[in-house]
Coordinates of C-alpha atoms in Angstrom, one line a residue:
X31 CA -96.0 116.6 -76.8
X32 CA -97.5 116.6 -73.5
X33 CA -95.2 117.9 -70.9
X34 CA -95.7 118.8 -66.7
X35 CA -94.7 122.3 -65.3
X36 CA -91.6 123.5 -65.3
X37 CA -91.7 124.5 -61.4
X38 CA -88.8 123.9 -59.1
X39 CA -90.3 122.9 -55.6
X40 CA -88.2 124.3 -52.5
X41 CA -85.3 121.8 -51.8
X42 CA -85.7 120.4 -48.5
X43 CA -83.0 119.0 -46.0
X44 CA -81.5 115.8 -46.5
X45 CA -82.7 112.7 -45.4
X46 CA -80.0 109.6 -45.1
X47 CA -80.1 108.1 -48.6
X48 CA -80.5 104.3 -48.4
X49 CA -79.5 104.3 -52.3
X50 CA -75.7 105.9 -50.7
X51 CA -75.4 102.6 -48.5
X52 CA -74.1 99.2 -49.4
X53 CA -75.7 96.2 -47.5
X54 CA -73.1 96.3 -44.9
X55 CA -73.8 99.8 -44.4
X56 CA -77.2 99.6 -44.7
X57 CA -77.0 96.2 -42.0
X58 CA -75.7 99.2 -39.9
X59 CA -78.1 101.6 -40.1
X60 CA -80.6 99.4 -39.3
X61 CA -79.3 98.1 -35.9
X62 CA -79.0 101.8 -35.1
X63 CA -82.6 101.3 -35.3
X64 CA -83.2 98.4 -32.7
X65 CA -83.1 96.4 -36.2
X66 CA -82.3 92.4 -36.9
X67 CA -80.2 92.1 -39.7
X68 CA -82.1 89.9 -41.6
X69 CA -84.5 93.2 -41.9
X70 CA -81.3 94.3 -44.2
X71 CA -81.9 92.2 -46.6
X72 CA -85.6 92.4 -46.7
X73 CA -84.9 96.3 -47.7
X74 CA -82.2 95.9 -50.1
X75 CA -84.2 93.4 -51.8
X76 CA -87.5 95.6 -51.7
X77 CA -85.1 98.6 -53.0
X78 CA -83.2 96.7 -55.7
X79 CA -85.6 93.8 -56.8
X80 CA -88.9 95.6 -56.5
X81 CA -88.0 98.9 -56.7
X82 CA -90.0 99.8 -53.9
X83 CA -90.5 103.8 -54.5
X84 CA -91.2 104.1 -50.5
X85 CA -91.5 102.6 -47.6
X86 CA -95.1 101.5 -47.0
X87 CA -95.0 99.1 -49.9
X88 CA -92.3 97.3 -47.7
X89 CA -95.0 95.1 -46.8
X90 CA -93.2 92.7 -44.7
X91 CA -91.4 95.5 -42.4
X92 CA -93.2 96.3 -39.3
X93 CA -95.5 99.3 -39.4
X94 CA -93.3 100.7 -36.7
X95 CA -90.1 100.2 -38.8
X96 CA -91.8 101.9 -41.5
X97 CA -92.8 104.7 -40.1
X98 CA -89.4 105.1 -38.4
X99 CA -87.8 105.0 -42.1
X100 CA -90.0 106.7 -43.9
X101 CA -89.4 110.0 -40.6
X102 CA -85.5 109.5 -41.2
X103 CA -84.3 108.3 -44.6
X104 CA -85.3 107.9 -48.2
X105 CA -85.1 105.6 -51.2
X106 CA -86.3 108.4 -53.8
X107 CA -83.7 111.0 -53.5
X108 CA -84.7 113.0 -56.6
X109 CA -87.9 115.0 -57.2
X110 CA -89.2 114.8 -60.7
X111 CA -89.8 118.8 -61.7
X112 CA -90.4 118.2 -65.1
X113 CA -91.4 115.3 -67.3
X114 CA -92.2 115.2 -71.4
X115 CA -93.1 113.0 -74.0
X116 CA -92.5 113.2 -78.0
X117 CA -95.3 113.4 -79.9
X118 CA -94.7 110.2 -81.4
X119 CA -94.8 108.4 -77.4
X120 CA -91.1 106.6 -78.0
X121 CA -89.1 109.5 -75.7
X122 CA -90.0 110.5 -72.4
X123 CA -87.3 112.8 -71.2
X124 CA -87.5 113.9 -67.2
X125 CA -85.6 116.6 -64.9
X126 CA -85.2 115.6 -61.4
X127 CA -84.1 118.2 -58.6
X128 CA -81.8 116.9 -55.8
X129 CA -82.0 117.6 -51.8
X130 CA -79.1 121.0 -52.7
X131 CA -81.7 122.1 -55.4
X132 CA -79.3 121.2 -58.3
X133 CA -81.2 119.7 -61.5
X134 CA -80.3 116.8 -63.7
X135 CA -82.1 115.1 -66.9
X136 CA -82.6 111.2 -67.9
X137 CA -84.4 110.5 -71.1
X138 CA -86.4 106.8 -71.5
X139 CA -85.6 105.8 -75.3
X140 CA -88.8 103.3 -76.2
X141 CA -87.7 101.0 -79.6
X142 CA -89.5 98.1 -80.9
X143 CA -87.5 94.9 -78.2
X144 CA -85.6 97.8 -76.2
X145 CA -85.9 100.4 -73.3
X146 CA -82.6 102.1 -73.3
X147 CA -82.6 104.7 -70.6
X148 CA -79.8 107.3 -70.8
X149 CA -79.1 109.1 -67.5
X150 CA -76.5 111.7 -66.2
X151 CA -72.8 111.0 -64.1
X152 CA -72.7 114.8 -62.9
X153 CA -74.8 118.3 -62.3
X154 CA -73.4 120.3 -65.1
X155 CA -70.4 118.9 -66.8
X156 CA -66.8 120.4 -66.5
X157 CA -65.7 119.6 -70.0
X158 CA -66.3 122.4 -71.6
X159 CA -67.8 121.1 -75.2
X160 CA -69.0 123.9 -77.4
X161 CA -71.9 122.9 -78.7
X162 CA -73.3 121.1 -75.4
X163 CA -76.4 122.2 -73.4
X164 CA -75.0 121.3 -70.5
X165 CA -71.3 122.3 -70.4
X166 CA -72.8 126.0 -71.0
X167 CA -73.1 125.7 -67.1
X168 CA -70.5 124.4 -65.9
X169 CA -70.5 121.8 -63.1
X170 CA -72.2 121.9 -60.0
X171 CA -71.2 118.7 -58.3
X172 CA -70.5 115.1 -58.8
X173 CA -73.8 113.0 -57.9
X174 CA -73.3 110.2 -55.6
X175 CA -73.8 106.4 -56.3
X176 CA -77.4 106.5 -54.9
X177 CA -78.7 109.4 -56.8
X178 CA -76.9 107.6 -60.4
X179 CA -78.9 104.1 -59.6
X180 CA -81.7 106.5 -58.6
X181 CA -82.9 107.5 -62.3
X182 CA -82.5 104.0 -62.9
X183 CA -84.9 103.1 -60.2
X184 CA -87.4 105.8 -61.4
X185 CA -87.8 104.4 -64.6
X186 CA -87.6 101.2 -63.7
X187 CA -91.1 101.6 -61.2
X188 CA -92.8 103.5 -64.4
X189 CA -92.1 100.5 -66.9
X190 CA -93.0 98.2 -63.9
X191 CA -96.8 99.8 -63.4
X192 CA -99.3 100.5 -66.4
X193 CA -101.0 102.6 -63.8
X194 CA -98.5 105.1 -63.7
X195 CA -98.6 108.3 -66.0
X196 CA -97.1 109.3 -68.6
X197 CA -99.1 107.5 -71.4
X198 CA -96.3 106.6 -74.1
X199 CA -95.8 103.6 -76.6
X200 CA -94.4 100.9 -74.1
X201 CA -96.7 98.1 -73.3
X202 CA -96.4 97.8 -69.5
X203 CA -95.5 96.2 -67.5
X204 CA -91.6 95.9 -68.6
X205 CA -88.2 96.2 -68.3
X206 CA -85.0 98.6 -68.8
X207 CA -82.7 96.3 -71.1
X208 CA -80.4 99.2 -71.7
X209 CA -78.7 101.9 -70.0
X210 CA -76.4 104.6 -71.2
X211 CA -74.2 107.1 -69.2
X212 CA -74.8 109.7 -72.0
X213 CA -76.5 112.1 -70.3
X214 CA -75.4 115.2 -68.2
X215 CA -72.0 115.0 -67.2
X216 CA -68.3 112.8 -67.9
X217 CA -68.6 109.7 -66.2
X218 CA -64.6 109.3 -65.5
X219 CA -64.6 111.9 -64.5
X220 CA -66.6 111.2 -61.2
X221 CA -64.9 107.9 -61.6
X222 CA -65.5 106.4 -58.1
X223 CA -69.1 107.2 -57.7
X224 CA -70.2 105.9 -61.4
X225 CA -68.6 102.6 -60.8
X226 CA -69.8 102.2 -57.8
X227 CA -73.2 102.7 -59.2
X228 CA -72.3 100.7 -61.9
X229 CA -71.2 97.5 -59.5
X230 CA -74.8 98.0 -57.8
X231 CA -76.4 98.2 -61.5
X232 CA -75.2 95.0 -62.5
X233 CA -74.3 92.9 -59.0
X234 CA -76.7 89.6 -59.4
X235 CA -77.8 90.5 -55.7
X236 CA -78.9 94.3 -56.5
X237 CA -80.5 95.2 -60.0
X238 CA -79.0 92.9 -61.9
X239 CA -79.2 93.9 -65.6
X240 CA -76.3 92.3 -67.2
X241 CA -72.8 94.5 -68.1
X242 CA -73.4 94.1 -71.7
X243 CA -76.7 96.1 -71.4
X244 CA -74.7 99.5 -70.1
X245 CA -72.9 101.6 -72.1
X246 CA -70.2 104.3 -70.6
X247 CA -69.6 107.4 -72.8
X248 CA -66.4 109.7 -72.4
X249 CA -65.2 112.7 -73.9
X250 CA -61.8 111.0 -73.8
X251 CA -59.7 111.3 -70.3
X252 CA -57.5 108.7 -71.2
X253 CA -55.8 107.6 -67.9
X254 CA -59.8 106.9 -66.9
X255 CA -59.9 104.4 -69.8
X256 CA -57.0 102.6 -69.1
X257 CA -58.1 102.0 -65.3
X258 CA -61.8 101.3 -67.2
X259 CA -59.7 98.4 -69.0
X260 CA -58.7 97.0 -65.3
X261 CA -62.6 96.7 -63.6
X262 CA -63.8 93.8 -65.0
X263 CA -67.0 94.5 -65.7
X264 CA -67.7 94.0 -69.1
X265 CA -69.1 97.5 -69.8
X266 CA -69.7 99.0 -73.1
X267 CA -67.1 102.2 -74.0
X268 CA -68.2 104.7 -76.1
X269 CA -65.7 107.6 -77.1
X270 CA -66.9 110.9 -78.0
X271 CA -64.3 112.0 -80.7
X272 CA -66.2 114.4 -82.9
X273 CA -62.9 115.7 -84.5
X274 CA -60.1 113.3 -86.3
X275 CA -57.8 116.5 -85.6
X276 CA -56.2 118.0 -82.3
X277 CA -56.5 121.6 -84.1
X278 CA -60.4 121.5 -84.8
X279 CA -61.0 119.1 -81.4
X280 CA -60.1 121.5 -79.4
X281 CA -62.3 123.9 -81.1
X282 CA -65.1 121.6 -79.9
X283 CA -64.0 119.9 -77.3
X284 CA -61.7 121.9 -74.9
X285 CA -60.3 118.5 -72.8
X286 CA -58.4 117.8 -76.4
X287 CA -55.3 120.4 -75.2
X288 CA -55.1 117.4 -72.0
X289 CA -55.6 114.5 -73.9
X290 CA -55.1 114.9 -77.8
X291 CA -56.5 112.6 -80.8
X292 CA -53.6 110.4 -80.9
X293 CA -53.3 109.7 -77.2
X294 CA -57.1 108.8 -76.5
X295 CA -56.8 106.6 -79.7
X296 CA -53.5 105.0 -77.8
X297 CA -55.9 104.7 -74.5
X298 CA -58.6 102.9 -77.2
X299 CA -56.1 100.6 -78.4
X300 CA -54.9 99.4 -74.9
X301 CA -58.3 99.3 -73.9
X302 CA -59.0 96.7 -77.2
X303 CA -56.3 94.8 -76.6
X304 CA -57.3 94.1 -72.5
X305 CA -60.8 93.4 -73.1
X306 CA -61.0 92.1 -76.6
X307 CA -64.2 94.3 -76.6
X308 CA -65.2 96.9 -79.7
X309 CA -65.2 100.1 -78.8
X310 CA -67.9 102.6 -80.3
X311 CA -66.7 106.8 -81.8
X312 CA -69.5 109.1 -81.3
X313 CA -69.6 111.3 -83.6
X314 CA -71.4 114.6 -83.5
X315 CA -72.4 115.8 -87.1
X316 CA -72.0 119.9 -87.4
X317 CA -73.2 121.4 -90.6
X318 CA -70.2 123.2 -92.1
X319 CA -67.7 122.4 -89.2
X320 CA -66.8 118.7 -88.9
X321 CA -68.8 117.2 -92.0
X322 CA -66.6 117.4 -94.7
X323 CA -65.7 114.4 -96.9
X324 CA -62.0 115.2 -96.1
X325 CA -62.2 114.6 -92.5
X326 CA -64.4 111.7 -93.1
X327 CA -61.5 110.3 -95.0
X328 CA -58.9 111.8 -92.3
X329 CA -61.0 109.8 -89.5
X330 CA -60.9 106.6 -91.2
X331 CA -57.6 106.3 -91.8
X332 CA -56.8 106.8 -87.7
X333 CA -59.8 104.5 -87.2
X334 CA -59.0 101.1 -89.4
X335 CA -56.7 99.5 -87.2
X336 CA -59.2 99.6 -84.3
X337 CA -61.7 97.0 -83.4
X338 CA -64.6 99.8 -83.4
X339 CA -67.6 101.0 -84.7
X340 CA -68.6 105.1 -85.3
X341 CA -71.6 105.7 -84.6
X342 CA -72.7 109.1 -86.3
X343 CA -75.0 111.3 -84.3
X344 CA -77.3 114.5 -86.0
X345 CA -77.2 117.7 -83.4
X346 CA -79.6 118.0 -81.3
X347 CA -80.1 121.9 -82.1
X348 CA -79.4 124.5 -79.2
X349 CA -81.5 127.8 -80.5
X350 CA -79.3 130.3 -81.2
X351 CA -76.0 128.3 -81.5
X352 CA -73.7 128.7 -84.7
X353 CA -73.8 124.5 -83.8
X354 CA -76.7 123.0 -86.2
X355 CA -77.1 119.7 -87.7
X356 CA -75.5 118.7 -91.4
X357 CA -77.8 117.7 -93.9
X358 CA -78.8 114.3 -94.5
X359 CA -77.1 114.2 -97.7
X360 CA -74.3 115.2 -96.3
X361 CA -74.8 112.8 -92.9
X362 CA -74.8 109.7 -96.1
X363 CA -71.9 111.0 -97.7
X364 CA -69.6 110.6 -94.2
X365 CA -70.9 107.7 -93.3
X366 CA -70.2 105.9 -97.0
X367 CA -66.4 107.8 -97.0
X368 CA -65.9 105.7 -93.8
X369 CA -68.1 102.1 -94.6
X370 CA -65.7 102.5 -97.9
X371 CA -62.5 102.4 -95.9
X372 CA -63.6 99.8 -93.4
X373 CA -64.8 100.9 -90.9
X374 CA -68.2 99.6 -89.6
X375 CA -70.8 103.1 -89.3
X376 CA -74.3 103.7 -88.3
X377 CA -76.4 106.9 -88.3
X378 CA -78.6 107.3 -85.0
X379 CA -82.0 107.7 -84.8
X380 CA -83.2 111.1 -84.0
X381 CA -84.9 111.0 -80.7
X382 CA -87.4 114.0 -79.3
X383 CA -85.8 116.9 -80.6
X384 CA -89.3 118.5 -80.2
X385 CA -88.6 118.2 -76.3
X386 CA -85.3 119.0 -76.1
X387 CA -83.8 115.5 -75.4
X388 CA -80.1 116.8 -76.3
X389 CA -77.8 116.2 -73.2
X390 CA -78.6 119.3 -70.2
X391 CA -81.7 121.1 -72.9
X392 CA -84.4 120.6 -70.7
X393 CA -82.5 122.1 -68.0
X394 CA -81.6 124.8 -69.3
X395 CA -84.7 125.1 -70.4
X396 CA -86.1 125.5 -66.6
X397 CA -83.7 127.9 -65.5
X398 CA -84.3 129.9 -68.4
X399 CA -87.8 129.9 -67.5
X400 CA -87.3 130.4 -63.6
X401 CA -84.8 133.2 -64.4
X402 CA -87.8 135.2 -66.0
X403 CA -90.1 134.8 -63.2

């Protein structure tokens, strides 16, 4: 594992985010400059296409332009803090700070034809989840649409440049060909900001990569997932069930007294039936707690009428938490219960526990650290 300080720099005052504008207001910004508004499109495209990580490599912007934006706005509003890599090279997991000081995480995902990068909706997450890193402090705030793409964009430059540290197993130059809203935070609920990023994400004119490549993961607000069902943007969904049962969901996941078992499977349903698209169950495995053939059996009987897919997840391990990972015997022994009944199941691939690549670790992590001086 090779890994960079765990040092939060000073925050310093904001500069206007170009990643917060769409064209027309960025066309607007830059006649507040003395700017044509062909120079518009020349940035967006150096921003969204190249992934220009400042202004000097705008090469075809005046000097004086250049200088002008680089003195008054930015296209990198996160500062990386802390980056690590497995020992095996196939996870890099990084913690950015924002211009307020808050922190979030992204983690790159290397496999043998994919780069699936999995980056965070919110600082903190309101939810509540029991056995989450980064429910144990709260929220902070909603990021904005610009500092969402922006992790995208971050990674995007690294796969882009063999030049550029850290050393993992990706042959460079390359592509993200996956993303995943599975990291800090519930994307619905900062609903107008995450589709906003997601419309810049996949518009044809901005980064482009193609809906099918993204995948949205809820903790199940079901009114969100009906209005999901009305975008029109072929998005993956991913629900974060855990539970079969209202009375041990809400053990886990607090959200379940709002919207119980049977009414985010209704919200599922609707969802199927608009989009004719399958739907994935995320499903946490906790030794002793929700791994038991019986709910196994309990979950597949709610599950067979669905076009889905579960995809069973081992714990990533907080220390000290009564919430550790079931046995892999026992992890075989859910997954057949359900494959018996019907219901398509896969087992996902550990990924850099050693670096505390479970959702809001690494941050928590740092503040630990900072808190002891």
């Amino acid at each position: 594992m090779t890994s960079t300080p765990l040092a939060f720099p000073i925050a310093t005052p904001a500069r206007r985010s170009l990643l917060d504008m769409d064209q027309a207001a960025l066309a607007d910004f830059l006649a507040e400059l003395g700017q044509p508004s062909f120079r518009a499109r020349q940035v967006w495209d150096w921003i969204y296409k190249r992934c220009a990580g400042d202004f000097e490599t705008m090469s075809n912007l005046p000097k004086e332009l250049r200088a002008q934006l680089a003195a008054t706005a930015t296209v990198t509003p996160l500062t990386l803090v802390a980056e690590v890599v497995a020992h095996d090279r196939d996870t890099v997991k990084a913690l950015f700070q924002l211009h307020d000081g808050q922190t979030i995480e992204a983690v790159l995902m290397l496999y043998d034809a994919r780069r699936t990068l999995c980056i965070s909706s919110q600082a903190g997450c309101a939810m509540g989840c029991t056995f989450c890193a980064t429910a144990q402090g709260g929220l902070a705030r909603n990021l904005t649409p610009g500092e969402i793409v922006a992790q995208v964009l971050y990674f995007a430059r690294y796969l882009a440049d063999p030049a550029l540290p850290p050393d993992t197993s990706a042959e460079r130059p390359t592509t993200i060909t996956n993303i995943v809203l599975m990291g800090m935070g519930e994307p619905l609920h900062n609903y107008a900001n995450v589709w906003t990023a997601l419309h810049r994400l996949t518009a044809p004119d901005a980064f482009g990569l193609g809906a099918r490549h993204i995948t949205l993961s809820t903790v199940g607000l079901a009114p969100m997932i009906d209005r999901m069902a009305d975008e029109g943007i072929q998005i993956g969904l991913a629900v974060s069930l855990h539970a079969p049962n209202d009375v041990l969901r809400t053990q886990l996941v607090p959200i379940n007294k709002g919207y119980p078992v049977d009414e985010v499977l209704a919200a599922v349903r609707r969802y199927v039936a608009k989009t004719n698209r399958r739907v994935t169950f995320e499903y946490a495995l906790m030794a002793g707690i929700n791994d038991t053939p019986e709910l196994a059996q309990e979950m597949a009987g709610k599950l067979q009428d669905i076009l889905c897919h579960v995809n069973l997840i081992p714990l990533n391990p907080i220390p000290d938490s009564p919430f550790q990972p079931t046995s892999n015997e026992a992890t075989a022994r859910f997954a057949q219960i359900l494959r018996d009944a019907g219901v398509a199941t896969t087992v996902r691939l550990r990924r850099g526990i050693e670096i505390n690549a479970g959702c809001g670790q690494l941050r928590r992590a740092a503040i630990a650290k900072t808190d002891r001086g």
